[in-house]
Short mmCIF file of C-alpha atoms in Angstrom, two decimals:
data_model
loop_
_atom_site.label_atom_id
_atom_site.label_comp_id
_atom_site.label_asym_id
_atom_site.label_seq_id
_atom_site.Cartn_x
_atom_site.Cartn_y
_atom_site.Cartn_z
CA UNK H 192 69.67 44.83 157.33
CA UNK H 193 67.62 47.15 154.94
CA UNK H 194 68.24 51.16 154.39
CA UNK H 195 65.60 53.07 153.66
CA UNK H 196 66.81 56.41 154.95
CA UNK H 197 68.35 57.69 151.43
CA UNK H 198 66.41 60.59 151.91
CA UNK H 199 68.68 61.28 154.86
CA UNK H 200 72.03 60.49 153.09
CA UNK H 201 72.97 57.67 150.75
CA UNK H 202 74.02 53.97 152.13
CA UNK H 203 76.25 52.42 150.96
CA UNK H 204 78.09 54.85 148.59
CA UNK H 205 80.35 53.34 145.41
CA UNK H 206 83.81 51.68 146.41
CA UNK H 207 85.34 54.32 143.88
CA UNK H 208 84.11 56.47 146.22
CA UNK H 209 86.31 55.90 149.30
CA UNK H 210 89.36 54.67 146.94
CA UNK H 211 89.25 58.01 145.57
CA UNK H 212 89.08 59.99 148.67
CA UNK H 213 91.67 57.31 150.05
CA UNK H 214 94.22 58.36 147.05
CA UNK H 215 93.72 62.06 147.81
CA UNK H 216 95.48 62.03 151.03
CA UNK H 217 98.01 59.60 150.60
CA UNK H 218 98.79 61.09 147.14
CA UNK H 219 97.57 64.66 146.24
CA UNK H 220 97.04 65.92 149.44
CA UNK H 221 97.92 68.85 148.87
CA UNK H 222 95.45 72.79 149.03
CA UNK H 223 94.02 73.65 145.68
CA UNK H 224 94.30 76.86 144.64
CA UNK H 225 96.84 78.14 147.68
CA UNK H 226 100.56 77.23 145.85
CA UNK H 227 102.18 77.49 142.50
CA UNK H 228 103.68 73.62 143.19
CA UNK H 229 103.19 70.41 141.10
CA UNK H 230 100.64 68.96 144.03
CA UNK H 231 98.71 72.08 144.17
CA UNK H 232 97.80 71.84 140.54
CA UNK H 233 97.18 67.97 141.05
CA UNK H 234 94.47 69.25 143.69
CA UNK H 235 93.42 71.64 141.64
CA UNK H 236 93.02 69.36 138.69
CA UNK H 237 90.96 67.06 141.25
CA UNK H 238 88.75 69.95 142.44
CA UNK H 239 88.19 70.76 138.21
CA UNK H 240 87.29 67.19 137.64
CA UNK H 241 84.38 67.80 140.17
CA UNK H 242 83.06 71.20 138.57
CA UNK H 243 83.06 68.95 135.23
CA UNK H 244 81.37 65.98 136.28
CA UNK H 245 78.55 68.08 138.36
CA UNK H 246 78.31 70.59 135.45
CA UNK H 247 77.61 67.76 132.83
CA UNK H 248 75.12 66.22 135.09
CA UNK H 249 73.28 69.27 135.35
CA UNK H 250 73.70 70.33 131.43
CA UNK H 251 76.21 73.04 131.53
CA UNK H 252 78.92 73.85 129.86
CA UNK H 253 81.09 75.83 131.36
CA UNK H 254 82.78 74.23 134.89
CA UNK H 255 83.37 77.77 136.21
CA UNK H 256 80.05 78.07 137.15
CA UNK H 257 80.35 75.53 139.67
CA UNK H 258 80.58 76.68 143.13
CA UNK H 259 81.29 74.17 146.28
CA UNK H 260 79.81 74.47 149.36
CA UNK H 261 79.64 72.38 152.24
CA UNK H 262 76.37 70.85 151.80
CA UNK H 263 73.11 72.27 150.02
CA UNK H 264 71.89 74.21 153.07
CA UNK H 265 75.09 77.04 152.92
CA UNK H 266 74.33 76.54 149.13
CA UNK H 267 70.89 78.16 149.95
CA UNK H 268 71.49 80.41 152.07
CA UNK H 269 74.34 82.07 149.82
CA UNK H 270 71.62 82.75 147.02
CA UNK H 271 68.57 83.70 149.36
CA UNK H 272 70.59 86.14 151.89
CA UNK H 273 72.66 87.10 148.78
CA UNK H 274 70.29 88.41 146.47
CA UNK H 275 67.11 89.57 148.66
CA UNK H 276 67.30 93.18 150.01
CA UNK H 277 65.32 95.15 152.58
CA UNK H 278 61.42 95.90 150.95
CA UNK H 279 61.94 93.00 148.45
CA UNK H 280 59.40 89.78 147.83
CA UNK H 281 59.77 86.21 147.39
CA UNK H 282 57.83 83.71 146.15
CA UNK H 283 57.95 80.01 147.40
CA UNK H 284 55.39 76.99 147.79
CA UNK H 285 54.04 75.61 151.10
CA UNK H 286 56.25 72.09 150.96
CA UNK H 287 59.75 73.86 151.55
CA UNK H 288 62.43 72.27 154.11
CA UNK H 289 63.61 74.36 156.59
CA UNK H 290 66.72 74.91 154.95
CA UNK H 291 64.88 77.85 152.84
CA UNK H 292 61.96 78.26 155.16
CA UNK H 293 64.34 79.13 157.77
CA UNK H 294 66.51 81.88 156.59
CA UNK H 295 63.39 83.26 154.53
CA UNK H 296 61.39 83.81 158.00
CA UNK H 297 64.86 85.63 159.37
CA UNK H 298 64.41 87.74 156.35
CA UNK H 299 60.99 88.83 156.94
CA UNK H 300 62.35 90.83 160.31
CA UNK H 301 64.34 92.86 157.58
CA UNK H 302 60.79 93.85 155.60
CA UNK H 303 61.33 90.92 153.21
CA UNK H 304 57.74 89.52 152.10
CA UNK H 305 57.33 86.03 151.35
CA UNK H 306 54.58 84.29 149.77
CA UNK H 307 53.81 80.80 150.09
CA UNK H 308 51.80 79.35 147.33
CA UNK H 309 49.13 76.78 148.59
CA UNK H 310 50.12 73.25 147.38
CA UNK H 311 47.29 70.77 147.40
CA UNK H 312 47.50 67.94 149.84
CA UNK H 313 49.44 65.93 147.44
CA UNK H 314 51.94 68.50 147.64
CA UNK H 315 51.65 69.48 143.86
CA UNK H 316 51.79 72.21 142.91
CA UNK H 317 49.76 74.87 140.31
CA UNK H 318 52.49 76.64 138.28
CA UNK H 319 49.20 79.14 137.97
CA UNK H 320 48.79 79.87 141.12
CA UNK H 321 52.60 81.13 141.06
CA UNK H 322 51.78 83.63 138.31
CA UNK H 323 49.16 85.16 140.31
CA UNK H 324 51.92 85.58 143.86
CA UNK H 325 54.06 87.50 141.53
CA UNK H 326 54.24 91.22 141.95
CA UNK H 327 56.68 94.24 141.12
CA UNK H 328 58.95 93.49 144.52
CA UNK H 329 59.45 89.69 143.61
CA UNK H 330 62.99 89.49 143.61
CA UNK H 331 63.39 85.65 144.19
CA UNK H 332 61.46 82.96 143.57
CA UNK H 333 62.62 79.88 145.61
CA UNK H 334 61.05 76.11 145.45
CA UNK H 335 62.23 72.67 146.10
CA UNK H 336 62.55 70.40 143.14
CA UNK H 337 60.88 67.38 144.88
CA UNK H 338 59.41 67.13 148.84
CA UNK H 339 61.98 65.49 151.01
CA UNK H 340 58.37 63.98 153.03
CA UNK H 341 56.52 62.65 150.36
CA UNK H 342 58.62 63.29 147.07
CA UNK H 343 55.80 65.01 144.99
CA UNK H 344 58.02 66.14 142.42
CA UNK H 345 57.34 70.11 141.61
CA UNK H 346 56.40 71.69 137.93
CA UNK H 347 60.01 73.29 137.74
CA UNK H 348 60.06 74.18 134.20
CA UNK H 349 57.23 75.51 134.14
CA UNK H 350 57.66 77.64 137.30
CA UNK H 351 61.15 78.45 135.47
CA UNK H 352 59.42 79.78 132.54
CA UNK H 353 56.90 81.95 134.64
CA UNK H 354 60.39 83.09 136.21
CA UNK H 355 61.81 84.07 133.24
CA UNK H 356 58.97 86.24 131.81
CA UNK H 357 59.27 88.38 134.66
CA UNK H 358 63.09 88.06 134.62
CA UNK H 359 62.99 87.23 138.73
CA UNK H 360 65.90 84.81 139.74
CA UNK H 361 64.97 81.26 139.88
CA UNK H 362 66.48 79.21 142.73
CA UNK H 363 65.77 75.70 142.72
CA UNK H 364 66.32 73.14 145.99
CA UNK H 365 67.95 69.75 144.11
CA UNK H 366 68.50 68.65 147.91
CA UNK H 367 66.32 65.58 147.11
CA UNK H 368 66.80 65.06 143.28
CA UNK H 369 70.31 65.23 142.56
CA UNK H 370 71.25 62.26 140.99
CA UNK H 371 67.64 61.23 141.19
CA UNK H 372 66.04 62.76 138.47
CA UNK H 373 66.96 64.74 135.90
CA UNK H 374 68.37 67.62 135.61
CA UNK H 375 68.94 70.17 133.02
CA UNK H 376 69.60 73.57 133.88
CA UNK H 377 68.99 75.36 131.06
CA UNK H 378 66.07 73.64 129.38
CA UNK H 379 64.18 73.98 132.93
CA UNK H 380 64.63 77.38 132.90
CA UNK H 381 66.47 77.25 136.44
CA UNK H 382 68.84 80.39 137.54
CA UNK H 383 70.37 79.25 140.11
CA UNK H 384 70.90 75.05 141.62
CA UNK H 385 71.63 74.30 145.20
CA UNK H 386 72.63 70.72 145.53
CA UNK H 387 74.05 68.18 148.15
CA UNK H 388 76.62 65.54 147.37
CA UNK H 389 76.35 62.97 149.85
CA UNK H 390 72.50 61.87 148.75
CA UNK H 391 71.07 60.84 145.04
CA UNK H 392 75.03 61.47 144.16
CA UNK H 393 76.25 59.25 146.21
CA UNK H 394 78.92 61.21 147.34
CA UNK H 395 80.62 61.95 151.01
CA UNK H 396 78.78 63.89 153.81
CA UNK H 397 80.16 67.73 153.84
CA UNK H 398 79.80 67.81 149.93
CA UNK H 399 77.16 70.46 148.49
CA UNK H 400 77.62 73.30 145.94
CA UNK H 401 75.30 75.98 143.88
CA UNK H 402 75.04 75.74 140.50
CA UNK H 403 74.79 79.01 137.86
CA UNK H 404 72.50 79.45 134.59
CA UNK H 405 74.75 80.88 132.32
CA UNK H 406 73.05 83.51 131.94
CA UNK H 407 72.78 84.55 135.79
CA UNK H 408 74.17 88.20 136.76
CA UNK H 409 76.25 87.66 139.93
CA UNK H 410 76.35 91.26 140.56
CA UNK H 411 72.98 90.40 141.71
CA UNK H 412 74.19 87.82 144.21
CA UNK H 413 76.47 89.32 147.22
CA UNK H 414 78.42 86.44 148.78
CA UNK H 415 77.68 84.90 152.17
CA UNK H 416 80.93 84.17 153.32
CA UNK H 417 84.34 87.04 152.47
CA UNK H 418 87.58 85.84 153.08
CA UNK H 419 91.44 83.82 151.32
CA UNK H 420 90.52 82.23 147.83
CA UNK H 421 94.52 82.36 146.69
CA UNK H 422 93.73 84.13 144.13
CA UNK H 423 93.27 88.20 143.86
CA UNK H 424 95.61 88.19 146.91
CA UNK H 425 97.09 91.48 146.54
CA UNK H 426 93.12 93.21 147.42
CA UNK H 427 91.78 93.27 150.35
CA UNK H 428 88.32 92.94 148.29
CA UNK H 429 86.73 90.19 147.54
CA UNK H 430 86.88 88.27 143.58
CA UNK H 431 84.19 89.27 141.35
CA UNK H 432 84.70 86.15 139.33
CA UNK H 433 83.17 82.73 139.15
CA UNK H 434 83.98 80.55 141.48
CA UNK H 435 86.02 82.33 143.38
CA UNK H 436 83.36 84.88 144.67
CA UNK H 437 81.52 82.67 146.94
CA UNK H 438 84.22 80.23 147.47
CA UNK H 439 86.14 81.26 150.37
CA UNK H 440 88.13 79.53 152.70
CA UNK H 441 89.65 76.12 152.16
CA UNK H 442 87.43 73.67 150.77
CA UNK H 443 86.56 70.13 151.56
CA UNK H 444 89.04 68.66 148.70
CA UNK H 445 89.03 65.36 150.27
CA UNK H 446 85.14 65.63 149.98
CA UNK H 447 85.10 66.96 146.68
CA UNK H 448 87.83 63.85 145.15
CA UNK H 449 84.68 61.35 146.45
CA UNK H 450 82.30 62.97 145.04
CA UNK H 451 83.27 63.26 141.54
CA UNK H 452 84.42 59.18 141.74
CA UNK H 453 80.60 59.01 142.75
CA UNK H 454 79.59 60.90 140.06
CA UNK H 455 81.72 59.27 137.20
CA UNK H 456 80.54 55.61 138.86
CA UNK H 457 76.73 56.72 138.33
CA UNK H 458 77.69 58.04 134.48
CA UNK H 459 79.05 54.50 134.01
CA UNK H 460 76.61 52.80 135.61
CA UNK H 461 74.09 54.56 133.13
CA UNK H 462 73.36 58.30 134.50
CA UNK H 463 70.36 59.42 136.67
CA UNK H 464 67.92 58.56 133.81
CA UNK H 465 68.92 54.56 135.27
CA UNK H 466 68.72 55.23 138.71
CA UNK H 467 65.66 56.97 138.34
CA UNK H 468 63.84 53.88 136.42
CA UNK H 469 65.02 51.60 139.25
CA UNK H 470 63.57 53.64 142.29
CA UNK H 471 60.48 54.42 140.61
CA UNK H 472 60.17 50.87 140.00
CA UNK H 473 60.89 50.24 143.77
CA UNK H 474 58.34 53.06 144.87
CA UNK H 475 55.58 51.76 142.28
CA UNK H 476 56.21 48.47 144.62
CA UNK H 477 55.62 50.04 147.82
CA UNK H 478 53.27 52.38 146.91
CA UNK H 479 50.94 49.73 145.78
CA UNK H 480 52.02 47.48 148.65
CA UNK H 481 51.89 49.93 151.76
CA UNK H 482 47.74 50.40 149.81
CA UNK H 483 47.00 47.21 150.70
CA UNK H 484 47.81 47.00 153.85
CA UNK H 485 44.92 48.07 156.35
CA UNK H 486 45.04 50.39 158.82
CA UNK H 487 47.86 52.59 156.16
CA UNK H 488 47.48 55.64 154.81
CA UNK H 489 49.96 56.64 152.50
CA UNK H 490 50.55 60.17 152.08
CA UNK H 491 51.46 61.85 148.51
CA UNK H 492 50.44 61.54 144.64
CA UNK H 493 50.77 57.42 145.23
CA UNK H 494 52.06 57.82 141.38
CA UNK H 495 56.19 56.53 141.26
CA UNK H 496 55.91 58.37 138.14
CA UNK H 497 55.28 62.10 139.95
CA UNK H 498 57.40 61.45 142.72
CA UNK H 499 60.83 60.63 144.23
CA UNK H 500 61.81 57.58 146.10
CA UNK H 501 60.53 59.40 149.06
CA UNK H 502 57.21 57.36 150.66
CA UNK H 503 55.73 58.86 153.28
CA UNK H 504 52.59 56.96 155.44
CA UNK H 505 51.04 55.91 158.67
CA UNK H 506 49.89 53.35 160.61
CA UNK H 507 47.02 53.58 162.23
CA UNK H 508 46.84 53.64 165.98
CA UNK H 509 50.61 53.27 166.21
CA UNK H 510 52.59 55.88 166.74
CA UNK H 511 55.54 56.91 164.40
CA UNK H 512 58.13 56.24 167.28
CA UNK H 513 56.87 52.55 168.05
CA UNK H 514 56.88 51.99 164.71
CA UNK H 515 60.62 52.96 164.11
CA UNK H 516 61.56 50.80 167.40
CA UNK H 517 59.73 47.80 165.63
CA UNK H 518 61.23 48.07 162.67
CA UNK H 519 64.96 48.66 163.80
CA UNK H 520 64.46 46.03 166.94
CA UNK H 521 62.77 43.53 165.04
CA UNK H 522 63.49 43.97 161.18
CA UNK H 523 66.50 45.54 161.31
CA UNK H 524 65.09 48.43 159.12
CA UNK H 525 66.36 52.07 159.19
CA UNK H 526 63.62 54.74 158.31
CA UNK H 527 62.95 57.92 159.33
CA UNK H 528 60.25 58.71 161.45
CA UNK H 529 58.68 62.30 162.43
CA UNK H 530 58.86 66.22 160.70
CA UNK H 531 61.73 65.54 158.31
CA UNK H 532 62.94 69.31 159.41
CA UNK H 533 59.43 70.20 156.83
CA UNK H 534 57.10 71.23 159.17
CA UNK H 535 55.20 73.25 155.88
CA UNK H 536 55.46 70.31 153.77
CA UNK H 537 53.72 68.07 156.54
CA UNK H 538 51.05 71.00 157.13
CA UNK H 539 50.31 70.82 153.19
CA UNK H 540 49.95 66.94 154.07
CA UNK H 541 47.49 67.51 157.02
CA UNK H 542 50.11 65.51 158.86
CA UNK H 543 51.05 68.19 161.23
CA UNK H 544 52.39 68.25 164.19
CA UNK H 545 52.52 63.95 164.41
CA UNK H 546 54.63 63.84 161.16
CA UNK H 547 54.86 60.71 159.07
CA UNK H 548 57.21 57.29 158.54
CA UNK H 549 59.34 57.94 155.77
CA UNK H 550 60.60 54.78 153.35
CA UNK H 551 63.32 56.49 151.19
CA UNK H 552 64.93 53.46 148.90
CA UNK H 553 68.07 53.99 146.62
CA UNK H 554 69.64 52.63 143.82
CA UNK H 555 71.32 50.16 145.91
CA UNK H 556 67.72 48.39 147.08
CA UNK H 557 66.08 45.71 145.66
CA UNK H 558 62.64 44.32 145.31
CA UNK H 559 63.05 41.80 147.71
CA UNK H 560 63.67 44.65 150.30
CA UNK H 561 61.01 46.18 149.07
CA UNK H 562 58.64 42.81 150.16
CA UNK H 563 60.32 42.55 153.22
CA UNK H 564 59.89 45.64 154.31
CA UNK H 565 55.65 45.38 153.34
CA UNK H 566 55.89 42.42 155.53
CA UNK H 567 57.23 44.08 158.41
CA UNK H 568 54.90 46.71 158.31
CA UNK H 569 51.86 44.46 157.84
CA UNK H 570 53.13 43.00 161.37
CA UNK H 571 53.12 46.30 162.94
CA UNK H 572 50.04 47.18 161.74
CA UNK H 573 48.49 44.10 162.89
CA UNK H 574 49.72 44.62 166.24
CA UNK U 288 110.10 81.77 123.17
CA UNK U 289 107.51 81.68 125.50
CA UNK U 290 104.35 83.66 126.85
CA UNK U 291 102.84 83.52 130.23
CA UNK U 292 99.11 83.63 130.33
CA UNK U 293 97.94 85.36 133.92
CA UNK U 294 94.84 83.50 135.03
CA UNK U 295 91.97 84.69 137.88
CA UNK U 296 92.57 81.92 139.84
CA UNK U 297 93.94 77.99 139.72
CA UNK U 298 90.74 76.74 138.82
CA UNK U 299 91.21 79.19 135.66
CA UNK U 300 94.46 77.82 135.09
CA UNK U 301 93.01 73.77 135.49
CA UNK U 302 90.50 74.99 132.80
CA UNK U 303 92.56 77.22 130.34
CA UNK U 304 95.15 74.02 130.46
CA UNK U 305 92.47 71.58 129.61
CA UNK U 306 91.14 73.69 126.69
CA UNK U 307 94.86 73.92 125.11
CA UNK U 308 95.91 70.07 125.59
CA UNK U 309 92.71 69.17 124.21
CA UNK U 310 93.77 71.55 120.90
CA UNK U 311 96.86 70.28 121.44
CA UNK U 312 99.08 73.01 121.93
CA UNK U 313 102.15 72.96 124.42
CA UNK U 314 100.93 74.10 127.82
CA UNK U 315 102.81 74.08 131.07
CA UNK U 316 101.31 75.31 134.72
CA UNK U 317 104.48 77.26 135.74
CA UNK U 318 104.64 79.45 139.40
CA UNK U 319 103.69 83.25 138.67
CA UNK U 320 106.70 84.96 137.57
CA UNK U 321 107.33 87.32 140.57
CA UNK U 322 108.06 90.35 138.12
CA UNK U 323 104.79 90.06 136.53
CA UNK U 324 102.30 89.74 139.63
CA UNK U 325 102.35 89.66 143.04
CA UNK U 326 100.05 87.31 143.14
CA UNK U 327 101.26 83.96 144.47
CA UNK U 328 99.50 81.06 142.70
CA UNK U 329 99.58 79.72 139.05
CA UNK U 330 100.11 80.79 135.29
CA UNK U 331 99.55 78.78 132.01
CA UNK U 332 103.53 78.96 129.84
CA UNK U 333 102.00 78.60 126.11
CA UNK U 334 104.65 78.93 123.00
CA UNK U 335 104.74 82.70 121.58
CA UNK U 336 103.94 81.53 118.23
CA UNK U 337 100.46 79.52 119.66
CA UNK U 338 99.63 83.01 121.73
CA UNK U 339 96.87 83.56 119.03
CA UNK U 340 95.03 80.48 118.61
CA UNK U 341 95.03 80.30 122.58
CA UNK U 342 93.28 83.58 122.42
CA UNK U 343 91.17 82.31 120.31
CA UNK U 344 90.33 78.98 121.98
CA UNK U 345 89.81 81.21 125.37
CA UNK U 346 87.62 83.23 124.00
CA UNK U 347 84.97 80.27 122.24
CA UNK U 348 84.96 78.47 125.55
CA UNK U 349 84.05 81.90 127.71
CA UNK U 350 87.18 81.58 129.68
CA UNK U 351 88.51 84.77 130.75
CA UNK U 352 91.92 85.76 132.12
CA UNK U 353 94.00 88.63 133.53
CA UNK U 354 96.92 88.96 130.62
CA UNK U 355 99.05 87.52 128.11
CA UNK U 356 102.76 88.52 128.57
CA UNK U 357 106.00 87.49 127.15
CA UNK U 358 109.21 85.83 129.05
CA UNK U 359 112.22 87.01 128.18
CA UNK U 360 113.89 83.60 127.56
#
């Protein structure tokens, strides 16, 4: 069997993982943040050891600026319908998922205008061309870190530094390089850092969160979601403090005890800088392999060095769905075949409406799945 | 004699106890005293005589909180 839909969510995920969430329930179990009692606090202390392990991994100090969410889509749409108003401009690129495309087109029924900066058909992107989308009603500027089709990675800091002259809040989509590649709030000039936990960090499904510059006003950012924190409890108002603000309602604790085992195993195991040399090394491989196959076009800056794990190609004269029946009947391969929920990302890629295969490998491949995976599609393309 | 520092929230109190164990001053998570808040979570108990060098430690790591107050004990 070979997985190459990490793109999609992370297989397999660390034992430490499910040993951690496993010890939770029997053990902790109990709310965080809700009682005064000895297993509250244990909770608590389990729900801290998260904020520290994602803040370190994304260069911040402070583990109050840590906010969970349930994955990185309600992470998104807490900082886009949070800080954009009626009459207000945003700038984004033309390779977004639908997880900001989506509420951003809500938004322009309210008079919100959004730009979408032209992205070549690589999907890269000229941090130039931003400059010149910028005007005196930008109020957001939104972009994903790296394409979930065809991982082009984007020129963050430098958008982040645009961002910054113009002192417009800079929200960055980690959705596909979390734990991938890294990340360092502060030096790339980010404001604001949706992530999910159950892909690059190898973390549990229902896992997400938003992460703050320290710098970042939240008076600027209204909260998507009002309601019990346990703390404040006396108001009827909602907290005005980090994390509290946007963190309403019980949380996935369970979620949150996996993730941070997932996170500590990938510190051990040598950080993101590790897992990043190993998939690049993996998508060097099939880059150059899916090249040399005829009949494939692979999609992209073919360069493992500009990119995620993320491959995306076709096969000419077969059709994406035949493709992912071979490979699943006869290989035993998982891919992902189609749209990837990025119909502007495959416009950009002239791959609209037909879509693309996907090969996403994780730190968990090898090489050798790698080869047999070439092989498989050489068949196919024979065919 | 003892103080009782009232924290935002739990995850204030995870942190605040953290900071002070590493600096290695007595800390204990104790239930709010009910004449002190109404709230119904958390407080950090810190020694009277370590109330300033807590301050102090809150204050480098940019950890805020609602009030220091003394028990009666």
């Amino acid at each position: 069997m070979i997985y190459f839909d990490n793109a999609a969510t992370s297989w397999p995920k660390p034992d430490v993982m499910l040993e951690a969430m496993s010890h939770f329930v029997r053990e902790v179990g109990a709310n965080p943040g809700r009682s005064g009692h000895r297993m509250s606090a244990e909770a608590e202390r389990v729900r801290y050891g998260a904020r520290e392990v994602v803040a370190e991994m994304f260069g911040l100090d402070n583990p109050l600026r840590i906010v969970f969410t349930p994955n990185a889509t309600a992470a998104l749409n807490t900082a886009i319908l949070g800080i954009l108003n009626r009459g207000d401009h945003v700038v984004t690129t033309s390779m977004e998922h639908n997880s900001v495309m989506r509420p951003l087109r809500a938004l322009e029924e309210n008079d919100i205008e959004i730009t979408e900066v032209r992205c070549s058909p690589d999907g890269t992107l000229d941090p130039d061309e931003f400059e010149n989308a910028i005007t005196p009603k930008t109020k957001l500027i939104v972009t994903i870190h790296a394409s979930n089709v065809c991982g082009t990675i984007m020129p963050v800091r430098e958008i982040g530094a645009i961002a910054g002259e113009y002192g417009i809040p800079y929200l960055v989509d980690a959705a596909q390089t979390a734990g991938t590649v890294p990340i360092d709030i502060v030096a790339d000039n980010i404001d604001l850092l949706s992530f999910t936990g159950h892909k690059g960090l190898l973390g549990p499904t229902g896992t997400g969160g938003l992460a703050f510059a320290p710098d970042f006003d939240i008076e600027k950012m209204r909260p998507l979601y009002r309601g019990g924190t346990g703390s404040r409890s006396d108001t009827q108002h909602q907290p005005d403090f980090l994390p509290d603000k946007y963190e309403s309602g019980t949380c996935n604790i369970v979620g949150l005890a996996g993730l941070a085992a997932s996170m500590r195993w990938i510190r051990e195991k040598g950080g993101v800088g590790k897992i990043r040399e190993h998939e690049a090394e993996l998508t060097s491989r099939l880059i150059e392999g899916l090249g040399g196959i005829d009949g494939v076009t692979v999609y992209g800056t073919k360069d493992a060095t500009k990119q995620t794990a993320a491959v995306s190609f076709n096969i000419r004269g077969v059709s994406q769905s035949d493709a992912a029946e071979h490979f699943g009947d006869e290989y035993d391969l998982m891919c992902r075949v189609g749209l990837h929920c990025s119909p502007a990302g495959h416009r950009t890629l002239g791959t609209f409406p037909n879509g693309t295969i996907r090969f996403a490998t994780g730190p968990f491949n090898t090489s050798e799945e790698v080869d047999a995976a070439l092989e498989a599609v050489t068949k196919v393309a024979g065919e | 004699m003892h103080d009782v520092i009232l924290v935002q929230s739990t995850t204030h109190a995870i942190r605040i106890e953290k900071l002070l164990k590493k600096a290695e001053l007595q800390v204990k998570l104790v239930p709010v005293p009910r004449h002190l808040s109404s709230d119904c979570g958390v407080a950090v108990r810190i020694l009277a005589d370590e109330r300033n060098r807590c301050e102090e430690i809150l204050s480098e790591n940019s950890t805020p909180f609602e009030q220091i107050a003394s028990l009666k004990k």
